[in-house]
Amino acid sequence: MRSRARLDRISVGQPGCSLRSQPHRDVRTALPNRETGGLMRALCIAPDTAISELDLPEPGAPSAIREHIGSSGAVDLGVYHRQALLHMHGDGHAIGLAQNIAAWALASAWRGIVLYPMHGPVVVTGRAEDGGVAALDDDLAQQAHAVAQTVRETLAEWRLRPPASNEAALSELLAYAARDVVPSQ
């Protein structure tokens, strides 16, 4: 089946990750709060390719994720890597949120196929053995940062030298993203 992915222009003025995101604290050394049960590392990838480090409260992670992606309702959950979950606005496309090329490139590289477009901010968390939300590990966080940086650089280059076609753009971007998600040795 032929993919229908299409790279649309990014609108920098559209909503990104919640401005309430906090600087990342190393979850291995963060002291757990007895009332909340602790914090877990996550990332929020904005449609403009910016990444925010998040500390999500363990028992309140679902509501914190909804807040960061700007959804009061449905949150779509994607498993594109066996150790990660991507949380997306359930109505992002329908309400006109900007396409999230960095999150799309990351998910496509992790799956090894061209996926459908993603819209709006995307929160990346780890995935527990039972399929639930867990802290994101350092290797996957590094891959997300690398892919987002690659997408930023590639989009900047395309402003000077546009790709020959949408198919060429998809192929080029996914080749770069695939390189960025190769596990470090």
C-alpha positions in Angstrom: 0.0 0.0 0.0 1.4 3.4 -0.9 1.7 5.9 1.9 -0.2 9.1 1.8 2.3 11.0 3.9 2.8 14.5 2.7 5.0 17.2 4.1 3.1 20.4 4.6 4.5 23.7 5.5 5.1 24.3 9.2 3.4 27.3 10.7 5.5 28.5 13.6 2.7 30.6 15.1 0.6 27.5 15.9 0.4 26.0 19.4 3.4 24.0 20.5 4.2 22.2 23.7 2.7 23.7 26.8 4.8 26.5 28.2 4.5 24.9 31.6 7.1 22.3 30.7 9.9 22.3 33.2 13.7 21.8 32.7 14.6 18.1 32.8 15.8 16.6 36.0 17.6 13.3 35.9 14.9 10.7 36.9 17.6 8.5 38.4 18.5 11.1 40.9 15.2 13.0 41.4 13.8 12.5 44.8 10.3 11.0 44.7 7.6 13.0 46.3 5.8 10.8 48.8 2.4 12.3 47.9 2.8 12.0 44.1 5.0 8.9 43.8 7.8 10.6 41.8 8.5 12.0 38.4 9.2 10.4 35.1 11.1 11.8 32.1 9.3 12.6 28.9 9.7 14.9 25.9 7.3 17.1 24.1 8.0 17.7 20.4 6.3 20.8 19.0 5.3 21.2 15.4 8.1 23.8 15.0 10.6 21.0 15.9 11.4 22.4 19.3 11.7 19.8 22.1 10.9 20.4 25.7 12.1 18.1 28.5 9.2 17.2 30.8 9.0 15.7 34.3 5.6 14.1 34.5 4.0 13.1 37.8 3.8 9.3 37.9 0.2 8.9 39.0 -1.0 12.0 37.1 0.8 11.4 33.8 -2.3 11.1 31.6 -3.7 14.5 32.7 -0.3 16.1 32.4 0.1 14.7 28.9 -3.3 16.1 27.9 -2.3 19.5 29.2 1.0 19.5 27.3 -0.6 18.6 24.0 -3.5 20.9 24.5 -6.3 18.4 24.6 -9.2 18.3 27.0 -10.5 15.2 25.3 -9.1 12.4 23.3 -5.4 11.6 23.2 -4.2 9.1 20.6 -1.5 6.7 21.6 1.0 5.3 19.2 3.5 2.5 19.7 6.2 3.0 17.1 9.1 1.6 19.2 8.8 -1.2 21.7 10.1 1.0 24.5 8.3 4.2 23.7 4.8 5.7 23.5 3.8 8.8 21.4 0.8 10.7 22.7 -1.0 12.9 20.2 -4.0 15.2 20.2 -6.9 13.0 19.2 -8.4 15.8 17.0 -5.2 17.5 15.9 -5.8 17.3 12.2 -9.5 18.1 12.4 -9.0 21.3 14.4 -6.2 22.5 12.2 -3.1 21.9 14.3 0.2 22.2 12.4 1.8 19.0 11.0 4.5 17.7 13.4 7.2 16.7 10.9 9.8 16.0 13.6 7.5 13.6 15.5 6.4 12.0 12.2 10.1 11.5 11.1 11.0 9.9 14.5 8.0 7.5 14.5 8.6 6.6 10.8 12.3 5.9 11.5 11.5 3.8 14.5 8.9 1.8 12.5 11.0 1.6 9.4 8.1 2.8 7.2 6.5 6.0 6.0 3.6 6.7 8.4 0.6 9.0 8.3 1.1 12.7 9.2 0.9 13.7 12.9 -0.5 17.1 14.0 0.1 19.2 17.0 2.5 18.7 19.9 3.5 15.1 20.6 4.6 13.8 24.0 7.1 10.9 24.0 7.2 8.7 27.0 8.8 5.4 27.8 6.6 2.2 27.7 6.4 -0.1 30.6 6.3 -3.9 30.2 2.6 -3.9 30.8 2.2 -1.3 28.0 1.6 1.6 30.3 3.5 4.9 30.6 7.0 4.9 32.0 10.0 7.2 32.1 11.7 7.7 28.7 15.2 6.2 28.6 18.3 8.3 27.7 19.0 6.5 24.4 15.5 7.1 23.1 15.5 10.7 24.3 18.8 11.2 22.5 17.3 9.8 19.3 14.4 12.1 19.5 16.7 15.1 20.0 18.9 14.0 17.0 15.9 13.5 14.7 14.4 16.9 15.7 17.7 18.6 15.0 18.0 16.9 11.7 14.5 17.9 10.7 15.3 21.6 11.7 18.5 21.6 9.6 16.9 19.8 6.6 13.9 22.2 6.6 16.3 25.2 6.7 18.3 23.7 3.8 15.1 23.2 1.8 14.3 26.9 2.1 17.4 27.5 0.0 17.3 24.3 -2.1 13.8 22.9 -2.3 13.5 19.2 -3.0 12.6 18.0 -6.5 9.3 16.4 -5.3 7.4 15.4 -2.2 8.6 11.8 -2.7 12.2 13.0 -2.8 11.6 15.1 0.3 10.1 12.1 2.2 13.0 9.8 1.1 15.7 12.3 2.1 14.2 13.1 5.5 13.5 9.5 6.4 17.1 8.5 5.4 18.5 11.1 7.7 16.1 10.1 10.5 16.9 6.4 10.1 20.6 7.3 10.6 19.7 9.2 13.8 17.9 6.3 15.4 20.6 3.7 15.0 21.3 2.6 18.6 24.6 3.9 20.0 27.2 1.2 20.5 
